[in-house]
CSV table of C-alpha atoms in Angstrom, one decimal:
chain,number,residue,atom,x,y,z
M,186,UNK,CA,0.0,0.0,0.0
M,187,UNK,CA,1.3,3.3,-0.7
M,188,UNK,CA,0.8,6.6,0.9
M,189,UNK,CA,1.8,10.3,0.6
M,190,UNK,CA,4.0,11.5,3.7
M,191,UNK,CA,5.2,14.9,4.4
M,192,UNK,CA,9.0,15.3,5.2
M,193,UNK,CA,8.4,16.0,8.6
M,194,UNK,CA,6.5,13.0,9.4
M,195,UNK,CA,9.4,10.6,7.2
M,196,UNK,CA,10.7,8.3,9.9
M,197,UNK,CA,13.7,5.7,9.7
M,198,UNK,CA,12.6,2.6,8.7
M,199,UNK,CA,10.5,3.8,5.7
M,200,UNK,CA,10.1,2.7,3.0
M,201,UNK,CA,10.7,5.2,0.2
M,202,UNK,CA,9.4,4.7,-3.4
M,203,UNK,CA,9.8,8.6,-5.0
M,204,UNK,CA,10.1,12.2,-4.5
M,205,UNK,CA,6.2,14.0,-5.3
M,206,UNK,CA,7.0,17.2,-4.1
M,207,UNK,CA,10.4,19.2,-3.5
M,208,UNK,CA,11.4,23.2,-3.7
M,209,UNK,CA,14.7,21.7,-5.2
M,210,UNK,CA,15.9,19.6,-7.9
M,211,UNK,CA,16.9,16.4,-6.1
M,212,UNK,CA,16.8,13.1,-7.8
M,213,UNK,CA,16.5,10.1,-5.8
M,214,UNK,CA,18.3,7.5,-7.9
M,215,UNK,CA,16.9,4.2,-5.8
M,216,UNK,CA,14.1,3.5,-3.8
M,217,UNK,CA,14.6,2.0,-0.4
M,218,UNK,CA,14.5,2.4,3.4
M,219,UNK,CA,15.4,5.1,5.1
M,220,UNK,CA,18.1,4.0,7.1
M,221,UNK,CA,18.9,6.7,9.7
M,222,UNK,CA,17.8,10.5,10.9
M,223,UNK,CA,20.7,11.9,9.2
M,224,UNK,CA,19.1,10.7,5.9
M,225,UNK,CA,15.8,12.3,7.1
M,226,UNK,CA,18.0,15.4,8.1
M,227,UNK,CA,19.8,15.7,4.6
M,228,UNK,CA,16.3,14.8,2.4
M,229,UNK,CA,14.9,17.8,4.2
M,230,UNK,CA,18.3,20.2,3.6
M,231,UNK,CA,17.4,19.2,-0.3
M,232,UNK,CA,14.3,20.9,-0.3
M,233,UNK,CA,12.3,17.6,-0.2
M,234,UNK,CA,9.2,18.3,0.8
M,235,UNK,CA,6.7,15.2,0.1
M,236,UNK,CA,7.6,11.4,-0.5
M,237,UNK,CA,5.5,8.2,-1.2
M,238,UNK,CA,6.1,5.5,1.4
M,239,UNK,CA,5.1,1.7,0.2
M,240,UNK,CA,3.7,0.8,3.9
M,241,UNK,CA,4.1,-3.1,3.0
M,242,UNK,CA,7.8,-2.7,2.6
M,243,UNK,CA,8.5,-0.7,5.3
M,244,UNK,CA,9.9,-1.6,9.0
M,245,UNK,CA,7.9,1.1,10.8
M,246,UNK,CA,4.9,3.0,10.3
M,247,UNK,CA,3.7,6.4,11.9
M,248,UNK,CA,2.7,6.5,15.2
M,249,UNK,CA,5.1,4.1,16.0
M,250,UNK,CA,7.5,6.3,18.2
M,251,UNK,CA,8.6,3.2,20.0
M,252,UNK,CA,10.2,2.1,17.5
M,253,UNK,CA,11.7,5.4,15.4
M,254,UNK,CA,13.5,6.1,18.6
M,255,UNK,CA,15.0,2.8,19.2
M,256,UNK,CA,16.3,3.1,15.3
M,257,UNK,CA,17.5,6.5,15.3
M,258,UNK,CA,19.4,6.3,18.7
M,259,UNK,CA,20.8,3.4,17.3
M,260,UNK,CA,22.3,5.3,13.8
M,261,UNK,CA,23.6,8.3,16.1
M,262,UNK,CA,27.3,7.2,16.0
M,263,UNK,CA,28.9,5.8,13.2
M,264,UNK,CA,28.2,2.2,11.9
M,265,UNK,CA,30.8,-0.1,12.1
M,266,UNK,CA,30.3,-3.0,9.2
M,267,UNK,CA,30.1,-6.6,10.7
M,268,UNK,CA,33.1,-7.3,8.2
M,269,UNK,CA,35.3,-5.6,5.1
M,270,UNK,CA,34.7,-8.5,2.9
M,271,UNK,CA,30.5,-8.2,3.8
M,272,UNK,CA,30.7,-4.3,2.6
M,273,UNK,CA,32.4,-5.0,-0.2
M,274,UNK,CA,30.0,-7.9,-1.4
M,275,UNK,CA,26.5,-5.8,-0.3
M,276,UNK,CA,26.0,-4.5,-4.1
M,277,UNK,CA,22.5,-4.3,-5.0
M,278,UNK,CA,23.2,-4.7,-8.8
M,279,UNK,CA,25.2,-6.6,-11.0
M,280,UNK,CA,27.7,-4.7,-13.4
M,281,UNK,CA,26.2,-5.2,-16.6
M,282,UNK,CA,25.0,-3.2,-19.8
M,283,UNK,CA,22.0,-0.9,-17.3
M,284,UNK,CA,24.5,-0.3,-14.3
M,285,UNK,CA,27.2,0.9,-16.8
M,286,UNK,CA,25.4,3.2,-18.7
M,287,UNK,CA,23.5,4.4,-15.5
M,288,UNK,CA,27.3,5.1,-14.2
M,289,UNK,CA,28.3,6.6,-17.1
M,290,UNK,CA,25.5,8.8,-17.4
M,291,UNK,CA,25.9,10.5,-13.8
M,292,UNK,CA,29.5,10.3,-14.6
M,293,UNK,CA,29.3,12.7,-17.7
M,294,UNK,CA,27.0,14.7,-15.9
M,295,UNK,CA,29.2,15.2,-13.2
M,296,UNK,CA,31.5,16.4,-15.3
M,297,UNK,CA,29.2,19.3,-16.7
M,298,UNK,CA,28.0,20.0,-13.7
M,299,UNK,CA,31.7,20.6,-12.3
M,300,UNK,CA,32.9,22.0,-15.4
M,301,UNK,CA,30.0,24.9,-15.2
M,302,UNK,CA,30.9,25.5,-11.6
M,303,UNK,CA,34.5,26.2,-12.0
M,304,UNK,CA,34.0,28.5,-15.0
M,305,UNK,CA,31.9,30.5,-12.7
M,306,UNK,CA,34.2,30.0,-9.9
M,307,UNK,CA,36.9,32.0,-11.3
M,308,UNK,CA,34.0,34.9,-13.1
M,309,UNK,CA,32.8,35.2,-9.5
M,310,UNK,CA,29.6,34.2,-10.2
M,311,UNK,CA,28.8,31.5,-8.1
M,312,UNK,CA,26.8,32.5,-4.7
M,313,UNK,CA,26.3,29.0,-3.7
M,314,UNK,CA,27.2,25.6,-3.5
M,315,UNK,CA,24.4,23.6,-4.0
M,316,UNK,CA,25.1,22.7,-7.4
M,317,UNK,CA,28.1,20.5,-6.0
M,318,UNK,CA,26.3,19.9,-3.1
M,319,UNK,CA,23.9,17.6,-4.7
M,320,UNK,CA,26.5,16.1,-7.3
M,321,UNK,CA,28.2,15.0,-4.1
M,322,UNK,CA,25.0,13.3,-3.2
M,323,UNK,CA,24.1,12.1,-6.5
M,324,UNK,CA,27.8,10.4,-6.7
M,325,UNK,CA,27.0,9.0,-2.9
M,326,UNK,CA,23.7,7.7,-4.1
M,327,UNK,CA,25.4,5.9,-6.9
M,328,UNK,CA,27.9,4.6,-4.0
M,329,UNK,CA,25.6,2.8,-2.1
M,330,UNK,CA,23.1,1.5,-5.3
M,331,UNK,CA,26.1,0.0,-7.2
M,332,UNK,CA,29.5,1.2,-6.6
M,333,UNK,CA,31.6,-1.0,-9.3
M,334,UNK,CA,29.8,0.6,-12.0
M,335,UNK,CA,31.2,4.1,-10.7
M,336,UNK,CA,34.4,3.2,-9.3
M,337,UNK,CA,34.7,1.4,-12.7
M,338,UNK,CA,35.2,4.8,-14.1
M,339,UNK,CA,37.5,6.3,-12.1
M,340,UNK,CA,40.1,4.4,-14.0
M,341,UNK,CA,39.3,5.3,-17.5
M,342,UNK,CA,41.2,8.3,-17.8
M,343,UNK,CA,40.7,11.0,-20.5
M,344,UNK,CA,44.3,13.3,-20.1
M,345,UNK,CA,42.4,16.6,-21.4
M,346,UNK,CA,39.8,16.5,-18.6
M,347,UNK,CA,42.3,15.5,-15.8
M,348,UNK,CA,41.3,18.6,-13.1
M,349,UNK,CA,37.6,17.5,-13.5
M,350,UNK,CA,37.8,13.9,-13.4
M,351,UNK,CA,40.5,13.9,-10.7
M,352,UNK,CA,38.0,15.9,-8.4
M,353,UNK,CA,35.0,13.6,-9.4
M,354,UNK,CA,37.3,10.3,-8.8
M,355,UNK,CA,38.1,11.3,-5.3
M,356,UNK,CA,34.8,12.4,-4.4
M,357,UNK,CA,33.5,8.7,-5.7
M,358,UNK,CA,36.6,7.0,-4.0
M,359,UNK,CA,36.7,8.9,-0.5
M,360,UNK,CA,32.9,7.6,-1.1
M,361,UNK,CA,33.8,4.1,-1.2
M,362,UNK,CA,36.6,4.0,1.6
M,363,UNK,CA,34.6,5.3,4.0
M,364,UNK,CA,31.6,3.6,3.4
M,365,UNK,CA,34.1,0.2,3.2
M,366,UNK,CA,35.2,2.0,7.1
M,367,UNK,CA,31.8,1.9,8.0
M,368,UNK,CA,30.6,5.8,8.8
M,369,UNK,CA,27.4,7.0,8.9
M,370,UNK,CA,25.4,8.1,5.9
M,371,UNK,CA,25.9,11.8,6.9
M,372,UNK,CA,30.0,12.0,7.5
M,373,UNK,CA,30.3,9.7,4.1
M,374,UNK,CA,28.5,12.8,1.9
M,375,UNK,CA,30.2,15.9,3.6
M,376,UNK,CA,33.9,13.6,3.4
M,377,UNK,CA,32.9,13.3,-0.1
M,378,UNK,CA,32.2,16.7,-0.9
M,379,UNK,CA,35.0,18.0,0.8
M,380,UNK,CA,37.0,15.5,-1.7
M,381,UNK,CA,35.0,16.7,-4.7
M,382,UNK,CA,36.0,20.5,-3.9
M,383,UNK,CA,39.5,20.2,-2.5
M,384,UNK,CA,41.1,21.4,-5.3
M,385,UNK,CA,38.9,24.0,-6.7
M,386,UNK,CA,41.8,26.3,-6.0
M,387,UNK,CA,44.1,24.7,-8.8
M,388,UNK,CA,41.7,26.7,-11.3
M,389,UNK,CA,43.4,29.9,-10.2
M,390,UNK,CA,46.8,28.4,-10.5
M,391,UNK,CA,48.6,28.9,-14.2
M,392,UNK,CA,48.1,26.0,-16.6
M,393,UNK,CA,51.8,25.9,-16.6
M,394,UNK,CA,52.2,24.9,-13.4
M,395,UNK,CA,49.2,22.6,-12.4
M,396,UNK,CA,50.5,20.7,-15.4
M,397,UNK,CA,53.9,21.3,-15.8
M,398,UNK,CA,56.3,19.9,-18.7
M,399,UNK,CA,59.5,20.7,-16.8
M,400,UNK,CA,60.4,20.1,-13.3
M,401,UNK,CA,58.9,23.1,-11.2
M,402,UNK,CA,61.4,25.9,-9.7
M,403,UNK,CA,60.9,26.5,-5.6
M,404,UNK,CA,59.1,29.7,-6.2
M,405,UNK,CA,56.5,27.9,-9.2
M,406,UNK,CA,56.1,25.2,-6.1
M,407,UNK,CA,55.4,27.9,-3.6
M,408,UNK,CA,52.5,29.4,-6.4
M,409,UNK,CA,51.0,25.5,-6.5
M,410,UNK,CA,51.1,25.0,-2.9
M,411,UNK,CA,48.8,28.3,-2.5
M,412,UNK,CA,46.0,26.1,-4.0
M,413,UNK,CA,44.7,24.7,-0.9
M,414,UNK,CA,44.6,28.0,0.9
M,415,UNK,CA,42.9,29.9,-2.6
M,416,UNK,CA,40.4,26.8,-2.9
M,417,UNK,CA,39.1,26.9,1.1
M,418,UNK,CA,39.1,30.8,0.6
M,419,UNK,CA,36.8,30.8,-2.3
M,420,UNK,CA,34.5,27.8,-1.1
M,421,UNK,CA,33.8,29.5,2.1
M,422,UNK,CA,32.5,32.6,0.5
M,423,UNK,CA,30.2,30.4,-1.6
M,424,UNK,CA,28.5,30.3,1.8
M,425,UNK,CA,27.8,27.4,4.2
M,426,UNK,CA,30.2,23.8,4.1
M,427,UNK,CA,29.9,21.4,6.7
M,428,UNK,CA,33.2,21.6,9.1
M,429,UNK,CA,33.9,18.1,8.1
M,430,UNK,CA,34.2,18.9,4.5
M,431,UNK,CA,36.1,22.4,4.6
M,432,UNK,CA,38.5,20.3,7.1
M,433,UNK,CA,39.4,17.7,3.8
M,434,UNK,CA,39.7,20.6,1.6
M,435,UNK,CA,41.9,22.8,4.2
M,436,UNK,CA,44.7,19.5,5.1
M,437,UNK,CA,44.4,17.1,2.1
M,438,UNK,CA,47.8,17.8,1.3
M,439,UNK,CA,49.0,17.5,5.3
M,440,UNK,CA,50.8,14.7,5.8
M,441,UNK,CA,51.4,12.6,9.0
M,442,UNK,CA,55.4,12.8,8.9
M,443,UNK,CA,54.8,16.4,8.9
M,444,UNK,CA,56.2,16.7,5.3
M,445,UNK,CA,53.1,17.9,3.8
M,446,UNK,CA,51.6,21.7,3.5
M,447,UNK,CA,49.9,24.4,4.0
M,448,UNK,CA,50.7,24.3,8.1
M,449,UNK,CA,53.1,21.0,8.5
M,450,UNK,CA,50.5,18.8,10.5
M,451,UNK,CA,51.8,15.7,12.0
M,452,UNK,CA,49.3,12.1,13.0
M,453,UNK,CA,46.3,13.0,14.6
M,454,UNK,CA,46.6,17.1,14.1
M,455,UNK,CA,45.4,15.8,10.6
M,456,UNK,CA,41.5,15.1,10.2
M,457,UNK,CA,41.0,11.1,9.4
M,458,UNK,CA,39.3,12.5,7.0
M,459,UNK,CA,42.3,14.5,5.7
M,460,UNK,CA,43.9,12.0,5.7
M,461,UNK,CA,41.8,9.9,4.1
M,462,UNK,CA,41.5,12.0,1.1
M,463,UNK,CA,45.5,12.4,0.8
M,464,UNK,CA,45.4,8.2,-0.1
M,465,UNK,CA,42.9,9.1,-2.1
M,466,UNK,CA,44.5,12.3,-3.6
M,467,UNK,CA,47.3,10.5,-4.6
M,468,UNK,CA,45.5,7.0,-5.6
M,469,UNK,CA,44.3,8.8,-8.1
M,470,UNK,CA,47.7,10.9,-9.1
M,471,UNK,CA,49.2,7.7,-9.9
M,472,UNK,CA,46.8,6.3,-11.6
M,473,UNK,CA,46.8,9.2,-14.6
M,474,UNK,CA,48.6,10.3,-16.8
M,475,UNK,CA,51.1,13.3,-16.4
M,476,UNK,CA,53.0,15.7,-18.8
M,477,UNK,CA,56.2,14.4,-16.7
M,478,UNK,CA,55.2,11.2,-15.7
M,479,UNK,CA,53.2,8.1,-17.6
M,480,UNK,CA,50.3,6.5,-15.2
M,481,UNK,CA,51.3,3.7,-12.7
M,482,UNK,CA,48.9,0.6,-12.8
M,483,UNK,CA,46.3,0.6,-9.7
M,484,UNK,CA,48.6,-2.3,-8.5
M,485,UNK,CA,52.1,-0.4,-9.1
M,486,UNK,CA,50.2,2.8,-7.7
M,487,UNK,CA,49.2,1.1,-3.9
M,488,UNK,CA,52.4,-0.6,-3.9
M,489,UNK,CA,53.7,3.7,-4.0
M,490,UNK,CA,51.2,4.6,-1.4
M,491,UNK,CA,52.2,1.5,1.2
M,492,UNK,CA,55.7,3.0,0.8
M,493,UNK,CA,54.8,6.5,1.4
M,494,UNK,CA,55.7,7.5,5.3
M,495,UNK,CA,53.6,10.6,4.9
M,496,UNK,CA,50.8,8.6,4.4
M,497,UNK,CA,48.2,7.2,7.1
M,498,UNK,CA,49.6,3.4,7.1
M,499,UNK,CA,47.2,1.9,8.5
M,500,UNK,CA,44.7,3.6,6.5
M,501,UNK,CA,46.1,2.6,3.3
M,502,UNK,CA,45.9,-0.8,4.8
M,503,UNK,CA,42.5,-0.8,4.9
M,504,UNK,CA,42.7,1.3,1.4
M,505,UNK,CA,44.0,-1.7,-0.2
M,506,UNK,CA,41.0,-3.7,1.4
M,507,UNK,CA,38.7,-1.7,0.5
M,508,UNK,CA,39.6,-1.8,-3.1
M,509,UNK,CA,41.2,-4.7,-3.6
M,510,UNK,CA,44.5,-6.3,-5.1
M,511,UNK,CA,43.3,-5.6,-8.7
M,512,UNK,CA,40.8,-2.8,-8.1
M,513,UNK,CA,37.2,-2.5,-10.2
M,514,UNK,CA,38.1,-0.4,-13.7
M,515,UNK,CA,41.5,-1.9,-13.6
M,516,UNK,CA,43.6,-3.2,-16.9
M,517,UNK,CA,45.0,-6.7,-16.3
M,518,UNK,CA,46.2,-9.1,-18.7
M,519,UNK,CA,45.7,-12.6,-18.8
M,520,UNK,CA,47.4,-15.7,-19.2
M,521,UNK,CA,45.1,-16.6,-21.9
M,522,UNK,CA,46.8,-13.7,-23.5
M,523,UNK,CA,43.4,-11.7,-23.6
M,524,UNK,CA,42.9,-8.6,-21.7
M,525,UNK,CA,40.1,-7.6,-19.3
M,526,UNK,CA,38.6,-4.9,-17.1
M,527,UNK,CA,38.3,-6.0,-13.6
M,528,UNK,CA,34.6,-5.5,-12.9
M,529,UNK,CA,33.7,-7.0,-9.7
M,530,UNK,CA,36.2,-8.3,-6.6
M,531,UNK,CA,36.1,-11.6,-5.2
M,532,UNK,CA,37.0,-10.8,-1.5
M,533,UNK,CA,37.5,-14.6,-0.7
M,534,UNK,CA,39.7,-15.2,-3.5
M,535,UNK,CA,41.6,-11.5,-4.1
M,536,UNK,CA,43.3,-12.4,-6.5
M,537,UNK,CA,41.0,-14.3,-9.0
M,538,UNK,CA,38.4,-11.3,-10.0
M,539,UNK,CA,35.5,-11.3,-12.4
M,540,UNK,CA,36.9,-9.6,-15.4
M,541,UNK,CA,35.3,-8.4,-18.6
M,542,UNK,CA,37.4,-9.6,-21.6
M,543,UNK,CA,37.5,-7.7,-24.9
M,544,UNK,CA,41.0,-7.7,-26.7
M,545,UNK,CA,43.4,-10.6,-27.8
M,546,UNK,CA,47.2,-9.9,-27.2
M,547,UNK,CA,48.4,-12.7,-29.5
M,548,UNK,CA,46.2,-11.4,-32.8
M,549,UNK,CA,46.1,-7.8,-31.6
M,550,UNK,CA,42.3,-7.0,-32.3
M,551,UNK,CA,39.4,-6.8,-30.6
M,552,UNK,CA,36.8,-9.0,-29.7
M,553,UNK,CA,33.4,-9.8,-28.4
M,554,UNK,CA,33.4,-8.7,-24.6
M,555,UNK,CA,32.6,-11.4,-22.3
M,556,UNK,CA,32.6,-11.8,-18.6
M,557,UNK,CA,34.4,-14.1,-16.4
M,558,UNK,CA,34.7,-15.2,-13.2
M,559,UNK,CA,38.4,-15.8,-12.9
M,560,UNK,CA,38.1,-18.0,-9.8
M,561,UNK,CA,35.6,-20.7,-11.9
M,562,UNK,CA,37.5,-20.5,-15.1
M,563,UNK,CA,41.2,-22.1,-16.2
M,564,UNK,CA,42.5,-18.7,-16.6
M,565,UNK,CA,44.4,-16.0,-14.4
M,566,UNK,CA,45.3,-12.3,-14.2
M,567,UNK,CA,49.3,-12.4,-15.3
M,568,UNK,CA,50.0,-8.5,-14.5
M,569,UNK,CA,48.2,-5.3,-14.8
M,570,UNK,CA,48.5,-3.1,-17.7
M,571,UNK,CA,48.3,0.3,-18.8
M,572,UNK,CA,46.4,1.1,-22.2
M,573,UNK,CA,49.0,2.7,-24.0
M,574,UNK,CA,51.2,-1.0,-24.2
M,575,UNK,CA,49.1,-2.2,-26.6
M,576,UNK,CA,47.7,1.4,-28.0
M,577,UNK,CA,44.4,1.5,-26.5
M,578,UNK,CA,42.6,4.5,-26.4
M,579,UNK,CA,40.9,3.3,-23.1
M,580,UNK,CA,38.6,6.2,-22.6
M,581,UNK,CA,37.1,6.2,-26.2
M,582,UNK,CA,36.9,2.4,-26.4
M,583,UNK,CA,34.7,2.7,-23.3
M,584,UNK,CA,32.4,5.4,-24.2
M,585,UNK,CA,32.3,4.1,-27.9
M,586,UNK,CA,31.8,0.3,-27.7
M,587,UNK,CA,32.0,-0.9,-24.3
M,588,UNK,CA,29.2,1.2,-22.2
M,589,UNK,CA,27.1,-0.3,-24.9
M,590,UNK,CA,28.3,-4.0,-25.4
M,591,UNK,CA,28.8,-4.8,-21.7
M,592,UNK,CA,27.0,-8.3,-21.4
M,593,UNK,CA,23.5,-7.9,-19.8
């Protein structure tokens, strides 16, 4: 049975099938249960102002106060999954041909949306941030519906949009580690934002530098390193930003040995948070391609951050967890001599993913795409790869053939 139910009376445990009323322009990606008050909270920060509620499907009903306190008191402090290998399984959808194209879509609009806002960034015409805010909360949504399809993306790399996708990847990654640590729905979307606007002040840095061809001089490193003061400057006159994300934008580039910039912070003066997105930061940095430096594979990247002593160790630990040996989105070659993008991690048997095959080393051409499960099938991942071995335009094979072919 379904029934109309004003924001105010929205309770955790509901069941939520649409938006039918909002002063904003939210879109809910997924139906589902309301999980905590901070969702409620958030919903009502968008401008939502009526839902529909299926009353079969949900696990409370109004007038039921019993029972909305017991849940809400209970998703007050952060919520610590049972286990990493039971957060990484909980996907609500295959990766196929619909979750691809879904991922893609948001991805491309992500990068509009971004795109618009930095242009208007540096005219000074931007007054607000809720533009970003909700991309952040689209991306999140996308997170928690299917995040293989999205983090499947963060790995095919277009060179001329680097600034954009870099800020889009970490938002989607710091989404995925710390939903993989197990925070609340609330702290995930404001780490992620602060992620997706850390380094808005790289737009007001010359192109010559954020991109350098030549090694930079100490004063062109002294102009970069004024980004992260430049890019909290400008987001705080946008108006108001959670603590939580100004925090990430303010110390992402702190580092615990004390190496890292704009104030020298050392262990716990950094934000987990901060810290958090400096794995993520330079995941990502690693992963892409560079003017002075060709990308690392994910595998040859986390090997880079595990060395790192300014990094969070123990975060990049569970980093390495959370994404696995041979990360979603990855390039690997097989023994088989085919090669494959991983597309979905088999936490009890790391390194035998499921991997979408679409190119023959031996006869150098392309074939059908099919997907395997490497750990039911006489075949194995050999090394990872990056596309430009074998002269793959990676990001126009994906948008071209393979967001359209992916098997259903």
């Amino acid at each position: 049975m379904l029934e109309q139910v004003p924001i105010d009376e929205l309770k955790p445990g509901m069941y939520v099938t649409q938006v039918l009323e909002q002063s904003g322009t939210l879109h809910m990606r997924s139906q589902g249960i309301v999980k905590s008050q901070s969702i409620v909270d958030t919903l009502k920060k968008k401008g939502i102002l009526l839902l529909e509620v299926d009353i079969a499907k949900s696990k409370h009903h109004r007038n039921e106060e019993t029972q909305v306190d017991a849940l809400a008191n209970e998703e007050q402090t952060p919520i610590k999954e049972p286990s990493a290998s039971e957060s990484r399984t909980a996907k609500s959808k295959p990766l196929d041909n619909a979750s691809i194209n879904e991922a893609y879509d948001l991805y491309e609009n992500a990068l509009s949306i971004q795109s618009k806002f930095v242009k208007a960034l540096n005219k000074g015409a931007v007054t607000d941030l809720s533009p970003m805010t909700s991309l952040s909360y689209s991306l999140i949504e996308s997170v928690f519906d299917n995040e293989d399809a999205l983090s499947c993306l963060t790995l095919i790399k277009d060179t001329d949009n680097y600034l954009l996708e870099h800020s889009i990847n970490c938002s989607v990654l710091t989404g995925i580690f710390c939903k993989f640590l197990g925070y609340d729905r609330d702290s995930i979307e404001q780490a992620s934002l602060g992620a997706l606007l850390m380094d808005t002040g790289m737009s007001s840095i010359p192109a010559d530098i954020r991109r350098p061809t030549a090694s930079l001089s100490e004063d062109d490193l002294a102009v970069l390193k004024t980004h992260v003061e430049i890019g909290a400057t400008l987001v705080e006159q946008c108006g108001d930003i959670p603590d939580l994300s100004l925090q990430v934008i303010e110390q992402h580039q702190e580092r615990v040995d004390g190496s890292g910039y704009p104030n020298g912070l050392k262990n716990d003066e950094i934000s987990e948070f901060a810290r958090i997105a400096a794995i993520v930061d330079t995941y990502d940095e690693l992963t892409s391609h560079h003017p002075l430096q060709s990308s690392l594979t994910p595998m040859q990247a986390l090997k880079r951050l595990s060395e790192s002593s300014g990094l969070d160790q123990t975060l990049v630990n569970q980093f390495i967890q959370c994404i696995g040996v041979h990360p979603v989105g990855s390039l690997v070659k097989l023994k088989s001599g085919k090669l494959g993008i991983v597309s979905k991690i088999n936490p009890k048997d790391p390194i035998s993913p499921h991997v979408m095959t679409f190119y023959s080393v031996t006869s150098n051409h392309f074939n059908e795409i099919k997907k395997i499960d490497l750990s039911h099938y006489n075949d194995e991942v050999v090394s990872g790869v990056r596309p430009e071995e074998f002269r793959i335009n990676l990001p126009k094979f994906f948008k071209e053939v393979f967001v359209h072919q992916a098997p259903q």
